[in-house]
Short mmCIF file of C-alpha atoms and ligand atoms in Angstrom, two decimals:
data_model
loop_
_atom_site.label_atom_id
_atom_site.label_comp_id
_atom_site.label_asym_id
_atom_site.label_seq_id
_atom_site.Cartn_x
_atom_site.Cartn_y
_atom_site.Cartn_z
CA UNK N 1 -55.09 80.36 18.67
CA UNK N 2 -57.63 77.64 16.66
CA UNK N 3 -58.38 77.87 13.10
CA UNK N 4 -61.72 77.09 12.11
CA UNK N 5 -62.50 76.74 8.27
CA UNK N 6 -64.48 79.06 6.96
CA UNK N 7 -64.68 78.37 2.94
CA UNK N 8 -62.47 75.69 3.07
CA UNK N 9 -59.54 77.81 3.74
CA UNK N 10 -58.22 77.96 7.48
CA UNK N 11 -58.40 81.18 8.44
CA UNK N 12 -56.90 82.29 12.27
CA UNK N 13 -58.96 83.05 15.00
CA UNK N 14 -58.90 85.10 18.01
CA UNK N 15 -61.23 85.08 20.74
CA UNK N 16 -59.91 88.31 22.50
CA UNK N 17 -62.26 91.18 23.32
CA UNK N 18 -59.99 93.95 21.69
CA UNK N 19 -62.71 96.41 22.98
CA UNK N 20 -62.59 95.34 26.18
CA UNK N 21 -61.02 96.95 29.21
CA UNK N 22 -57.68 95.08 29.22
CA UNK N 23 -56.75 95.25 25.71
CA UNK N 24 -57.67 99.31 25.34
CA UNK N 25 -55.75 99.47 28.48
CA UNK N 26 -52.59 97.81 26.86
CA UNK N 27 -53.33 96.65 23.61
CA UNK N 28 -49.62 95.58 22.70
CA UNK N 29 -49.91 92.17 23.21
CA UNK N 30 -52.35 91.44 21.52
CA UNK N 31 -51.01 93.33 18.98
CA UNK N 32 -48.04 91.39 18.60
CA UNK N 33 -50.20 88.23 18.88
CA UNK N 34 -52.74 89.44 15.96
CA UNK N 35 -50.00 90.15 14.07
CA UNK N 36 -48.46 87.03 13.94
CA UNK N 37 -51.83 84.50 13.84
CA UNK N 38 -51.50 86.02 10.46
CA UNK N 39 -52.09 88.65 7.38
CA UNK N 40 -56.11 88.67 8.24
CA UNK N 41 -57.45 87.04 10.97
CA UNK N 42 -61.31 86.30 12.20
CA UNK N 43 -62.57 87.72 15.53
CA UNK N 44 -65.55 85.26 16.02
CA UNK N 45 -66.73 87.40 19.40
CA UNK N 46 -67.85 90.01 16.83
CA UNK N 47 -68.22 88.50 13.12
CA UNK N 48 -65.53 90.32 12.04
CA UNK N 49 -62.08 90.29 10.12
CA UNK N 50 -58.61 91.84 11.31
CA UNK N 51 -55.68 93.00 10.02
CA UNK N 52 -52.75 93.86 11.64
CA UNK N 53 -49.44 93.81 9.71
CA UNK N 54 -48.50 97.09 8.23
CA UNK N 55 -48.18 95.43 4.75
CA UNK N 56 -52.18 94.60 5.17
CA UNK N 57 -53.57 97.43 6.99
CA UNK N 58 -51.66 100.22 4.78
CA UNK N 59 -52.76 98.32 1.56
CA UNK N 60 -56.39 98.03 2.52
CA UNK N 61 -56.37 101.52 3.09
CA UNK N 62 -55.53 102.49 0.02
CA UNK N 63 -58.01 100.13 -1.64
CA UNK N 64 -60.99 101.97 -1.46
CA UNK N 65 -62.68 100.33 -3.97
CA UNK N 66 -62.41 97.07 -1.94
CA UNK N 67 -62.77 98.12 1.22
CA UNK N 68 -65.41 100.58 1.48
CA UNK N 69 -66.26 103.18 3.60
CA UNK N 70 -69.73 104.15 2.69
CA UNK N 71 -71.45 101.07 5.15
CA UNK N 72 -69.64 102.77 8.18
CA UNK N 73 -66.31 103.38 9.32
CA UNK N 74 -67.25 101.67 12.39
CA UNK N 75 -69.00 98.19 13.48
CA UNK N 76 -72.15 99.08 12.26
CA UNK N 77 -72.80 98.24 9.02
CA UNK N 78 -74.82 100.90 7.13
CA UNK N 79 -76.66 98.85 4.79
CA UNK N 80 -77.93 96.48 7.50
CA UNK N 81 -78.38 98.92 10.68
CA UNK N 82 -79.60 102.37 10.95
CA UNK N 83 -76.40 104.65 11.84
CA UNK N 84 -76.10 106.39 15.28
CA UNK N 85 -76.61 109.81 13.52
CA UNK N 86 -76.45 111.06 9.90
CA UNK N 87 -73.30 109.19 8.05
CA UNK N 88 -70.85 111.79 8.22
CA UNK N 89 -70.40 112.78 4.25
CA UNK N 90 -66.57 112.71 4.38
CA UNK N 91 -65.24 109.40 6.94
CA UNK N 92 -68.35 107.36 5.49
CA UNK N 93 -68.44 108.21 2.11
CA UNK N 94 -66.28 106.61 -0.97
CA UNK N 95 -65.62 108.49 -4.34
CA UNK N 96 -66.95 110.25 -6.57
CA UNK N 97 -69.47 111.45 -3.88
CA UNK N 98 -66.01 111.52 -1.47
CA UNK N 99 -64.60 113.47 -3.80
CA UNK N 100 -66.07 116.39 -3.84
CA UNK N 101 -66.80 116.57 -0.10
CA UNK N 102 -63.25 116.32 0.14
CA UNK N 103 -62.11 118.61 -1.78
CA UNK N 104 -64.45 121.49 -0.51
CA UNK N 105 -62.80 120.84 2.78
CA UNK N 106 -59.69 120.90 1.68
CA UNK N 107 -59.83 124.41 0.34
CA UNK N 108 -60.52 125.41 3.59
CA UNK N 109 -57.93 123.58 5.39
CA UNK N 110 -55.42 124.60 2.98
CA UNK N 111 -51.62 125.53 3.45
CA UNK N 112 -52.23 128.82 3.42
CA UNK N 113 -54.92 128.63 6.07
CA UNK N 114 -52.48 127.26 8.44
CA UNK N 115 -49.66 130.17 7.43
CA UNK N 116 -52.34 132.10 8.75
CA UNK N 117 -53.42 130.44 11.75
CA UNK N 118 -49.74 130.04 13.02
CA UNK N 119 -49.23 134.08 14.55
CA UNK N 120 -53.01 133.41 16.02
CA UNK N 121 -51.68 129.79 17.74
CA UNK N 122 -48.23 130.39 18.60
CA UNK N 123 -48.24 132.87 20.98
CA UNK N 124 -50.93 130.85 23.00
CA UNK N 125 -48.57 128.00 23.15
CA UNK N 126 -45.77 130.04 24.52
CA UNK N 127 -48.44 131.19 27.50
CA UNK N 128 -49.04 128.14 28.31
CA UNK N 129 -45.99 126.91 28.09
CA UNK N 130 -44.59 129.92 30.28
CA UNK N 131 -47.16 129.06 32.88
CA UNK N 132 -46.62 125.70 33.21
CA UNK N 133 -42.84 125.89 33.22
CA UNK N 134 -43.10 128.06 36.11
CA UNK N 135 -45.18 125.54 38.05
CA UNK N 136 -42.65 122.80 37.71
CA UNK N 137 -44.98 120.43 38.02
CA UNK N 138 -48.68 119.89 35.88
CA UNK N 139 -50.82 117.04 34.71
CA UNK N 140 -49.71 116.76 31.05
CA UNK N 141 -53.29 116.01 30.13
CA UNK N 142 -56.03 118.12 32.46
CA UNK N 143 -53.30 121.36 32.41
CA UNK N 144 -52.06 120.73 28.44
CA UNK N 145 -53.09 118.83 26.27
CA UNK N 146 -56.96 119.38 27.17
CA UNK N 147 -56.19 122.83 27.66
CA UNK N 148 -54.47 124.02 24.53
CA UNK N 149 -56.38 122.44 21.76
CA UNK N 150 -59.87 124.05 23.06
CA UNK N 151 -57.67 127.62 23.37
CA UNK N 152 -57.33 127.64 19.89
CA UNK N 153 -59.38 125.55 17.66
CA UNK N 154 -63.28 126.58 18.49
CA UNK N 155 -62.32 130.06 17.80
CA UNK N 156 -60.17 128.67 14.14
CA UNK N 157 -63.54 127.62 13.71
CA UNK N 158 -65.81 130.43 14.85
CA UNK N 159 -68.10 128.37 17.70
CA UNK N 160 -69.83 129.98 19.74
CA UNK N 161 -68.27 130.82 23.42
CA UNK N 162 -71.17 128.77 25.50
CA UNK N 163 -70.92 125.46 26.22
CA UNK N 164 -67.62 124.37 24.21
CA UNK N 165 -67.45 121.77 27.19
CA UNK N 166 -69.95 119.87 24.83
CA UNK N 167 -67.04 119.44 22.37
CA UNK N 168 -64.58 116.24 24.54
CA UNK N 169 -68.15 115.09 24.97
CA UNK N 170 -68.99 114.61 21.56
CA UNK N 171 -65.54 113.55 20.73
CA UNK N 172 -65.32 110.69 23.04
CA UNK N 173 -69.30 109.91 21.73
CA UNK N 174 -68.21 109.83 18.02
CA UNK N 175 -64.97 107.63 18.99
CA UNK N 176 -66.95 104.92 20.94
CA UNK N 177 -69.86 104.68 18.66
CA UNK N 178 -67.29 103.38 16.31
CA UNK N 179 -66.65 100.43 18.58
CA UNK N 180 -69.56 97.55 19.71
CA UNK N 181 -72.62 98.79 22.15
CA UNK N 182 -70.34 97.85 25.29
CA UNK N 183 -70.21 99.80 28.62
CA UNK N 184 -68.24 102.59 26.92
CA UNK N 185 -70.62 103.34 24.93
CA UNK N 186 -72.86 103.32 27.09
CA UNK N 187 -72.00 105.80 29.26
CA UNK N 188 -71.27 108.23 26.80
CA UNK N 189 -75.15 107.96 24.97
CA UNK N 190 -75.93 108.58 28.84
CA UNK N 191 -75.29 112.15 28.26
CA UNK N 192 -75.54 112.22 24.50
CA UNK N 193 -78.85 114.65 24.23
CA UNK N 194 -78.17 118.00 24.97
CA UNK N 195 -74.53 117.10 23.61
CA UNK N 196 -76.05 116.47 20.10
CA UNK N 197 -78.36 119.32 20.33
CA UNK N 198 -74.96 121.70 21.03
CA UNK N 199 -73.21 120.68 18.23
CA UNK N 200 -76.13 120.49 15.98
CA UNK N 201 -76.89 124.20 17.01
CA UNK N 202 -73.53 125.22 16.13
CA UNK N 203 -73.12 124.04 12.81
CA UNK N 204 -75.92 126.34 11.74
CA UNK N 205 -75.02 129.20 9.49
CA UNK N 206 -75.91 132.14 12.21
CA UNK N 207 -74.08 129.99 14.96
CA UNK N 208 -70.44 130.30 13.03
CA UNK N 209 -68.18 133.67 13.35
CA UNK N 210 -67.45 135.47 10.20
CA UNK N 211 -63.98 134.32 8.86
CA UNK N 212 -63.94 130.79 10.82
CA UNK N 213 -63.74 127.37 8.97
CA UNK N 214 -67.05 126.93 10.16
CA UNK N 215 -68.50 129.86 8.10
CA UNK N 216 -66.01 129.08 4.80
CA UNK N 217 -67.58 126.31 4.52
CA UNK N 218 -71.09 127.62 4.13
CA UNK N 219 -69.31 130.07 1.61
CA UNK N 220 -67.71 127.32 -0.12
CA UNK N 221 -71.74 125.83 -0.26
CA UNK N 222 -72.65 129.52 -1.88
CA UNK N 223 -70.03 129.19 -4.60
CA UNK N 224 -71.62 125.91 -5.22
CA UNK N 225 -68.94 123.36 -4.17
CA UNK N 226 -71.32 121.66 -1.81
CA UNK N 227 -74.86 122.19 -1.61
CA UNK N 228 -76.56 124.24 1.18
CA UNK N 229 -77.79 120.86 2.97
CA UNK N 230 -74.40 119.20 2.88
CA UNK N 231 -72.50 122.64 4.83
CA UNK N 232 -73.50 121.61 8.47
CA UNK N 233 -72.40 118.29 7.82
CA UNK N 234 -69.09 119.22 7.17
CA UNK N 235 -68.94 121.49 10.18
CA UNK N 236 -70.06 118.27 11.93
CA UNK N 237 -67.05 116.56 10.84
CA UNK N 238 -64.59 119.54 12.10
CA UNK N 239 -66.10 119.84 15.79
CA UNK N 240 -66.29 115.44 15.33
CA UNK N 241 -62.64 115.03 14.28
CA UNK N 242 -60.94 118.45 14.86
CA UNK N 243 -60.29 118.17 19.24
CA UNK N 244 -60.05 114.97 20.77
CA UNK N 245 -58.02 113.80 17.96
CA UNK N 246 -55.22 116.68 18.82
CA UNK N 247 -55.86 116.05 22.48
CA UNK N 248 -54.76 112.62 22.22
CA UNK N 249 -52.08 113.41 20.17
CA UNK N 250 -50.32 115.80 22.60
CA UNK N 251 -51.56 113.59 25.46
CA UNK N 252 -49.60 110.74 23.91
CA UNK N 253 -46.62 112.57 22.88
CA UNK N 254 -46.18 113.66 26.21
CA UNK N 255 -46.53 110.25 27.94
CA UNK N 256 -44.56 109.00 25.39
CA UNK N 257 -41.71 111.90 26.34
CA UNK N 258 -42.36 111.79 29.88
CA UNK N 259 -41.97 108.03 30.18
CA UNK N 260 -38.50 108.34 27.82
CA UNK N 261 -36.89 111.53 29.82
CA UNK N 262 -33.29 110.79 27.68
CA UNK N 263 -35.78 111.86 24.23
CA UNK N 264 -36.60 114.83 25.80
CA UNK N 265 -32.72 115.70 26.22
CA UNK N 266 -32.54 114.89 22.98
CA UNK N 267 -35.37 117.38 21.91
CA UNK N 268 -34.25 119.81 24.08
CA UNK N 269 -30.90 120.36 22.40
CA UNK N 270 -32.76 120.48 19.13
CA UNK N 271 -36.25 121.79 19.44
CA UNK N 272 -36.40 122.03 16.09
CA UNK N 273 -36.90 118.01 16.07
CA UNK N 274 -40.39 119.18 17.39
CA UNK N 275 -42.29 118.24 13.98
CA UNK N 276 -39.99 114.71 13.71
CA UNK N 277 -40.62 113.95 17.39
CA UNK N 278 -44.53 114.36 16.62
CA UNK N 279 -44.92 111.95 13.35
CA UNK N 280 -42.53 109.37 15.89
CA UNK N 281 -45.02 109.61 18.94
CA UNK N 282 -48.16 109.48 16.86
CA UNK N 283 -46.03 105.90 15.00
CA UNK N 284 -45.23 104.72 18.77
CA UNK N 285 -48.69 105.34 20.44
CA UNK N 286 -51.66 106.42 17.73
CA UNK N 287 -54.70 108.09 19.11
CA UNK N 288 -56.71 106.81 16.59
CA UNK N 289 -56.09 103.00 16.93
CA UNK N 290 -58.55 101.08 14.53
CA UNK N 291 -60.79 101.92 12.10
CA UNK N 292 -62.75 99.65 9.97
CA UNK N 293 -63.41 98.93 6.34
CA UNK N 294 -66.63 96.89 4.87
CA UNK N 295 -66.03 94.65 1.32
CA UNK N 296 -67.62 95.68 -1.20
CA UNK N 297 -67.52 92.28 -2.76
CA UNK N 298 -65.70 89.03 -2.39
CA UNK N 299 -62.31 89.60 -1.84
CA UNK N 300 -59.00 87.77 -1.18
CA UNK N 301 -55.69 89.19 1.02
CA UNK N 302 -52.87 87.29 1.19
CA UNK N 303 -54.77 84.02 0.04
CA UNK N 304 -57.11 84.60 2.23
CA UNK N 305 -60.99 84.88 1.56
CA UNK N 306 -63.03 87.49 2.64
CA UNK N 307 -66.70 87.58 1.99
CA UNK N 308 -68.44 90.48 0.69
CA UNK N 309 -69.99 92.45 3.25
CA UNK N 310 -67.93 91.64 5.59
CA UNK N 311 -66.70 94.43 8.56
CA UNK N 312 -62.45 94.45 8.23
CA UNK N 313 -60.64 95.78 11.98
CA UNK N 314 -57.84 97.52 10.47
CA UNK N 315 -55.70 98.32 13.14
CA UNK N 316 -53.49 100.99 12.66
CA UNK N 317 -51.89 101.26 15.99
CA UNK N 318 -49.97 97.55 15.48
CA UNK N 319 -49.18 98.67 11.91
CA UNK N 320 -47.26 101.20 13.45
CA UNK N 321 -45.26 98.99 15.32
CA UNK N 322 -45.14 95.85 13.11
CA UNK N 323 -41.30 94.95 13.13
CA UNK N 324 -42.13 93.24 9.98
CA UNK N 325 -42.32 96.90 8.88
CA UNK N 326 -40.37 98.96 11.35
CA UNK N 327 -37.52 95.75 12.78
CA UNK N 328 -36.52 95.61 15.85
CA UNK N 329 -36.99 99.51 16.88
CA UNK N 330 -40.81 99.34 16.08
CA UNK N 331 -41.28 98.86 19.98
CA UNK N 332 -39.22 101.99 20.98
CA UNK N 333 -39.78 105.60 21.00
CA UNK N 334 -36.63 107.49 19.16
CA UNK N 335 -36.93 110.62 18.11
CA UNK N 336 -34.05 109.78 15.11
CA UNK N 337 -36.72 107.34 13.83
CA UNK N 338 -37.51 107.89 10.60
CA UNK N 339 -41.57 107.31 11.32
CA UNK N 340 -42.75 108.71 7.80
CA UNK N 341 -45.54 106.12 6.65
CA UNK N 342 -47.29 105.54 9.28
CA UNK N 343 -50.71 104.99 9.55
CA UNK N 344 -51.69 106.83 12.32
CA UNK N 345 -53.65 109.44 9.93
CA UNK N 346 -54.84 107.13 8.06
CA UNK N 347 -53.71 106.80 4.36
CA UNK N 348 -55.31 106.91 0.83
CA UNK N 349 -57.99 108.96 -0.21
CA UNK N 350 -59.50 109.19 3.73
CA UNK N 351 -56.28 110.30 4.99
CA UNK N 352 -57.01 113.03 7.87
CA UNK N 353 -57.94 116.08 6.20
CA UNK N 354 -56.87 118.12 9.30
CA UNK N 355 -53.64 117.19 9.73
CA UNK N 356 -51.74 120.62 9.01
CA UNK N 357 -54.44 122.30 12.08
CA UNK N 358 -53.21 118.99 14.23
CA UNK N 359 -49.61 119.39 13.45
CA UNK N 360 -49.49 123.05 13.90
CA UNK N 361 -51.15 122.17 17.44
CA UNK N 362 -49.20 119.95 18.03
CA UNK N 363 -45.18 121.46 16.94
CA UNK N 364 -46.14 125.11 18.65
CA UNK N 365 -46.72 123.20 21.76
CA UNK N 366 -43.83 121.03 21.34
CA UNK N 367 -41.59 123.32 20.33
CA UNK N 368 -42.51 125.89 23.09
CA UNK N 369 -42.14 123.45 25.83
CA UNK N 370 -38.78 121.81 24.46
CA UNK N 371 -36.97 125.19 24.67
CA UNK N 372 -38.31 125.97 28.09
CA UNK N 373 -37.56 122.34 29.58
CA UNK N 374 -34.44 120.65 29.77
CA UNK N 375 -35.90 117.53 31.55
CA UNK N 376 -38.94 116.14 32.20
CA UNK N 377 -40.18 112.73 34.29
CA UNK N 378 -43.60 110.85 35.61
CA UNK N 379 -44.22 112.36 39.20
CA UNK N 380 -47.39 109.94 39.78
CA UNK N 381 -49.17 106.72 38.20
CA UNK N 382 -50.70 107.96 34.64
CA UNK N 383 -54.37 106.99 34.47
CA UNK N 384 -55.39 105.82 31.15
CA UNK N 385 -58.84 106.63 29.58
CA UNK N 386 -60.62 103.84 27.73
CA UNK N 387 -62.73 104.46 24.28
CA UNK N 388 -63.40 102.03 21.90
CA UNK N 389 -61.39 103.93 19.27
CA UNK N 390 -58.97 106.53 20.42
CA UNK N 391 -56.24 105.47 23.53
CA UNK N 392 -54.62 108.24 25.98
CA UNK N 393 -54.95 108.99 29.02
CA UNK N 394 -57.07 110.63 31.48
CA UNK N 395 -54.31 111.78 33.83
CA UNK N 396 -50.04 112.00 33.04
CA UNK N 397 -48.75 113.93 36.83
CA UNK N 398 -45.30 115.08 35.29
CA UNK N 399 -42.10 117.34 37.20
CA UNK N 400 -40.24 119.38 34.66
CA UNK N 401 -36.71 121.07 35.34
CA UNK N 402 -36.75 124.56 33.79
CA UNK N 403 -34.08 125.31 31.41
C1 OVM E 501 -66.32 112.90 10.52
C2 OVM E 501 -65.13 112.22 11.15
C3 OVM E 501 -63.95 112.10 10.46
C4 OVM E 501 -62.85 111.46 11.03
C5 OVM E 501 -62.94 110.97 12.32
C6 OVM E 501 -64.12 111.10 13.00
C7 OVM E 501 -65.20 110.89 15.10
C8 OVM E 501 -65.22 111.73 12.42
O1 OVM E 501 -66.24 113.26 9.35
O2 OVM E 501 -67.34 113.08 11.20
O3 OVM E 501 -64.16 110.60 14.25
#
C-alpha cells in the first residue's frame, strides 16, 4: 500500500485490478486488504474511491442524498458519458423521481403478490427437487439453480415462451456493463443485438400475458402511477434484475452448502432454517458484490475527502464479512448466524425491490431439497464464472445422499 496526497490529506491507495480475473475469481483477499488500508480508499487504476468496511458501505447507502445514483450505478458516469442503454428509472434514479417509480413497483411486488405466487412456485420446486434427488448426483448450477428460476419467473411475469434463453444473456450484459470496458464486457456486447431487441420486444404492452407483473405494470401506468412511456422501463428492470440475481443466489447457497456438508446436517434436521440459511449464504458469498455511488458534492467519510463527482466502489460483498462488523465468524458460513443487516440487497431507499420473488425462489428450493437430502458434498472442481458485478459459478458437480 502507498498513500499519495490528494488535498493534502493522505488518502490509501490500491493498485489492484478488482475487476480483473484473479480478484472476481477470489476476491477475499483483497477484501480483507481494502478493508484495512482504511474507511475509503483510492483505486488510481480507475479514478475511483472504495469503501469496504460495513460501517462505510452500509452508511453510504443510506445516504442518498450524498451519494447519488442518478449519474449511474455503475463506472460510467451519466453526466459525463452517454449510458450503455436508457438509465434504468428505478437503480439510476434518486428521489422524488425514485419515488414514485418505486412505489408503482412495489404495488406489484407486494406481500400479497407473493401469497399468491407461492401454490404456483412450490410445487415446481418439489419436481425438481424429486428429480434431482433421485439422480444422486447433478450440477448444482446447469441442473438447479439455472433451471428453477427460469421455471417460474418469465411466466410470474407473463414473457413470452420464445427465446427466454435471451434472459442469462441480458443478465450477465446488465451486470458487466456495470464494471470497466474490460474483456468481460466485451464478450457479452459480442452478442448484445438481438439480445436487446428480445427484451425490448417483450416489454411491450401486447408482448406481456394478462395477469403477469409485466402487464400490472402497464395497468398501474393506466391508473396513472407511471406514465405510459415509463411502463416498459420498469418491465426492463424486472427481466434486468429479476433472474440472474436469484440464479446466483441459489448457485451460491449451494456452493456455500455443498462446500460446508456439516450445515447441511444442520438444515436437514430443521428445514425450516431454510429462510435463515438463505439471508446467511447471501452475508457469506453475495451475488451482487459492488455497486457504486457518484457524490453529489464535496463530501467527507471518516475524515476523509471526497470530491464531488467522484465514482464511490461500495463493496458490499466485504461488508458482509467485515469482522469489524461480524468478529471473528464473519469468514464462516453458520447457519445459527444471525446475518440480518447485511448488505447483500442493498439497503436504503434502493434496497432490492424483488426480494420477497427472490426469497420465495430461493426458501421453496431450499426447503424442498433439505427435507429430501440428508447430506450433500463437491463430487468435482466447481468452475467459477467471472462478471464484473455478480460472482457464482458456472459449474458446482455435487453427490447427495437421499434421506
Ligand atoms: C434495473 C436494475 C435494478 C437492479 C439491478 C440491476 C442489472 C438492474 O432497474 O434495471 O442489475
Amino acid at each position: 500500500m502507498s498513500t499519495h496526497g490528494l488535498t493534502g490529506t493522505d488518502v490509501p491507495t490500491l493498485d489492484d485490478d478488482p475487476f480483473g480475473h484473479r480478484i472476481l475469481t477470489d476476491p477475499y483477499d483483497f477484501h480483507a486488504r481494502l478493508r484495512d488500508a482504511g474507511p475509503v480508499v483510492r483505486l488510481p487504476r480507475y479514478g475511483v474511491y472504495a469503501m469496504g468496511r460495513y460501517e462505510h458501505v452500509h452508511a453510504s447507502l443510506q445516504d442518498w442524498k450524498t451519494f447519488v445514483s442518478s449519474r449511474g450505478a455503475g463506472l460510467t458516469d451519466f453526466k459525463r458519458e452517454k449510458p450503455w442503454r436508457p438509465p434504468s428509472l428505478l437503480l439510476e434514479a434518486d428521489p422524488p423521481d425514485h419515488t414514485v417509480v418505486r412505489q408503482a413497483m412495489g404495488s406489484v411486488i407486494s406481500p400479497r403478490t407473493v401469497r399468491e405466487l407461492k401454490p404456483v412456485f412450490r410445487p415446481k420446486a418439489e419436481a425438481l427437487a424429486d428429480r434431482l434427488v433421485e439422480r444422486g448426483a447433478f450440477d448444482a448450477v446447469t441442473d438447479l439453480a439455472e433451471v428453477y428460476p427460469l421455471q417460474v419467473f418469465p411466466d410470474a411475469v407473463g414473457l413470452p415462451q420464445e427465446g427466454r434463453d435471451a434472459l442469462l444473456r441480458y443478465g450477465a450484459l446488465a451486470f458487466n456493463a456495470f464494471g470497466p470496458h474490460n474483456d468481460l464486457l466485451d464478450a457479452a456486447l459480442a452478442t448484445a443485438g438481438p439480445v436487446q431487441q428480445w427484451i425490448a420486444d417483450s416489454c411491450r404492452r401486447e408482448s406481456l400475458a394478462p395477469g403477469g407483473f409485466g402487464a400490472r405494470l402497464w395497468e398501474a401506468a393506466d391508473r396513472g402511477e407511471i406514465s405510459h412511456e415509463q411502463a416498459p422501463l420498469l418491465v426492463r428492470s424486472l427481466l434486468s434484475a429479476g433472474v440472474d440475481t436469484t440464479v446466483y443466489g441459489i448457485t451460491n447457497m449451494m456452493y456455500a452448502f455443498a462446500s460446508h456438508p456439516e450445515q447441511w446436517e444442520r438444515l436437514h434436521r430443521a428445514p425450516s432454517r431454510a429462510k435463515f440459511a438463505f439471508d446467511e449464504a447471501l452475508r457469506f458469498e453475495s451475488p451482487v458484490q459492488t455497486f457504486f455511488r457518484t457524490t453529489a458534492y464535496d463530501t467527507e467519510v471518516a475524515g476523509v475527502p471526497i470530491p464531488e463527482g467522484s465514482k464511490v466502489l461500495l463493496f458490499l460483498g466485504s461488508a458482509n464479512r467485515d469482522p469489524r462488523h461480524w468478529g471473528e465468524a464473519g469468514d464462516r458460513f453458520d447457519i445459527a448466524h444471525r446475518a440480518a443487516g447485511h448488505v447483500a440487497f442493498g439497503m436504503g431507499v434502493h434496497q432490492c425491490v424483488g426480494q420477497p420473488i427472490a426469497r420465495l425462489e430461493a426458501e421453496l428450493v431450499l426447503s424442498a431439497l433439505a427435507e429430501r437430502i440428508r447430506g450433500i458434498e463437491l463430487d468435482g472442481v466447481p468452475r467459477p464464472k467471472l462478471n464484473n458485478t455478480i460472482k457464482g459459478w458456472a459449474s458446482i458437480p455435487v453427490r447427495v445422499t437421499p434421506a
